[in-house]
PDB file of C-alpha atoms in Angstrom:
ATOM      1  CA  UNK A  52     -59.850 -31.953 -26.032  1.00  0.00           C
ATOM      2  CA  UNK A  53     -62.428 -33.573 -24.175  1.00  0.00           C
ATOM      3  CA  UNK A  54     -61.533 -36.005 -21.158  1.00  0.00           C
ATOM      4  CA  UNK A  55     -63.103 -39.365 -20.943  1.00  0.00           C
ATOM      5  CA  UNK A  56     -65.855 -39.377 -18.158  1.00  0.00           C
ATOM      6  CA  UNK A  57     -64.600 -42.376 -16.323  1.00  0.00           C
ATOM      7  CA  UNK A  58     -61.031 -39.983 -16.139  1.00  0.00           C
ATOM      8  CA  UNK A  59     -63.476 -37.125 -14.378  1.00  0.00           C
ATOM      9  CA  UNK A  60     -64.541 -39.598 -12.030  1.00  0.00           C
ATOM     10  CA  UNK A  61     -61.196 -40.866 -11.123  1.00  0.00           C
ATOM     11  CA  UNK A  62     -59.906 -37.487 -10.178  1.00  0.00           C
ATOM     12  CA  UNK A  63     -63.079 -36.601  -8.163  1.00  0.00           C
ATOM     13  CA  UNK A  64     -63.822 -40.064  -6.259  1.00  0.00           C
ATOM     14  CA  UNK A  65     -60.524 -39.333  -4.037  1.00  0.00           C
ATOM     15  CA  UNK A  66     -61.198 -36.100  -3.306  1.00  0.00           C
ATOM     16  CA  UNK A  67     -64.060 -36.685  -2.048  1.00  0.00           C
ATOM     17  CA  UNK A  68     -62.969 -39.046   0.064  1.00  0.00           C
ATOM     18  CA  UNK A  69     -60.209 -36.952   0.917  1.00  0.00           C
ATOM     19  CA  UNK A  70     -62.796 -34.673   1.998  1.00  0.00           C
ATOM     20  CA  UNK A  71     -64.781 -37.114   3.810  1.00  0.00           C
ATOM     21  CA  UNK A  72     -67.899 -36.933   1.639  1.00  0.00           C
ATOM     22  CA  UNK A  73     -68.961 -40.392   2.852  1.00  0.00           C
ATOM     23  CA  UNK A  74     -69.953 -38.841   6.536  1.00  0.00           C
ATOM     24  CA  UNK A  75     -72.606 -36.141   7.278  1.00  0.00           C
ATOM     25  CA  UNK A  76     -71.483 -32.979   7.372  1.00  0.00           C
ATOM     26  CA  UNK A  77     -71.529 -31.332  11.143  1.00  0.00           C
ATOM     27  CA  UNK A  78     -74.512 -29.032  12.181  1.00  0.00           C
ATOM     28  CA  UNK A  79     -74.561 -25.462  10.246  1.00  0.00           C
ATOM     29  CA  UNK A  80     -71.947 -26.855   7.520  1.00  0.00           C
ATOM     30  CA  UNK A  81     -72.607 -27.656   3.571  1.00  0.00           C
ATOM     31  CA  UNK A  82     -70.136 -29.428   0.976  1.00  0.00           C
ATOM     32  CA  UNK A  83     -69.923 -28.933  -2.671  1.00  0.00           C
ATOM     33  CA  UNK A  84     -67.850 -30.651  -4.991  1.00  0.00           C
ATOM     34  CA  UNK A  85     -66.733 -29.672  -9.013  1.00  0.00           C
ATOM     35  CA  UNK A  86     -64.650 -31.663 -11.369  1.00  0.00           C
ATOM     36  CA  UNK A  87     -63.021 -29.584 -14.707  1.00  0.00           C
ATOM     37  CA  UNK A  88     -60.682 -29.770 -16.905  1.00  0.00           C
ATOM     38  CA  UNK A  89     -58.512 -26.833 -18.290  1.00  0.00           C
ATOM     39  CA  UNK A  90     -54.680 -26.838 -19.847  1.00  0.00           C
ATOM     40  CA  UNK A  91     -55.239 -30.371 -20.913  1.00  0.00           C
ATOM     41  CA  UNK A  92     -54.987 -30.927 -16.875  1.00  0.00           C
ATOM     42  CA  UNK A  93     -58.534 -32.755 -14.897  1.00  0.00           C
ATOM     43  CA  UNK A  94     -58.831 -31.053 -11.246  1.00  0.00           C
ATOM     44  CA  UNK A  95     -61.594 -31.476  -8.507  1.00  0.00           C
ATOM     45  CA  UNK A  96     -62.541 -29.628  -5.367  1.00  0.00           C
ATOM     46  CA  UNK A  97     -64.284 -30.016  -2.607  1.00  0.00           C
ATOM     47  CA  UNK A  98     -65.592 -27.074  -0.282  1.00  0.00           C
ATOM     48  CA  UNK A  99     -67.087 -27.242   3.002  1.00  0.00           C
ATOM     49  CA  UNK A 100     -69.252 -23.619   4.157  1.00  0.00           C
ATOM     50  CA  UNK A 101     -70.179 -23.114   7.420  1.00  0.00           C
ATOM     51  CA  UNK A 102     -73.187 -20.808   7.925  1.00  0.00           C
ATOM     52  CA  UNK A 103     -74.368 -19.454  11.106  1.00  0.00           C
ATOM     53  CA  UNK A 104     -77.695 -20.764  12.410  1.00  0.00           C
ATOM     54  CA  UNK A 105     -78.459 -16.595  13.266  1.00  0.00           C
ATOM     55  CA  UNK A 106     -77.450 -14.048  11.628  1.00  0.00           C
TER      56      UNK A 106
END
């Protein structure tokens, strides 16, 4: 079963505002975001990585 596109988006657009996607990240950090659908269920996620300017 495929979910409607405008359900995908519903489920990610609060996340990512959960996440405060809106507003720059702070110095050294990325964000990534996924939407998917498994068990008839649609989830999103949002990560933030921090990576050190020197390694």
């Amino acid at each position: 079963m495929t979910v409607p596109r405008l359900t995908r988006r519903a489920v990610l657009d609060p996340a990512a505002e959960k996440a405060g996607w809106g507003q720059p990240p702070a110095s050294a950090r990325h964000r990534g975001a996924a939407v998917y659908e498994t068990f008839g269920a649609v989830l999103a996620e949002v990560v933030e990585v921090a990576v050190p300017l020197r390694l």
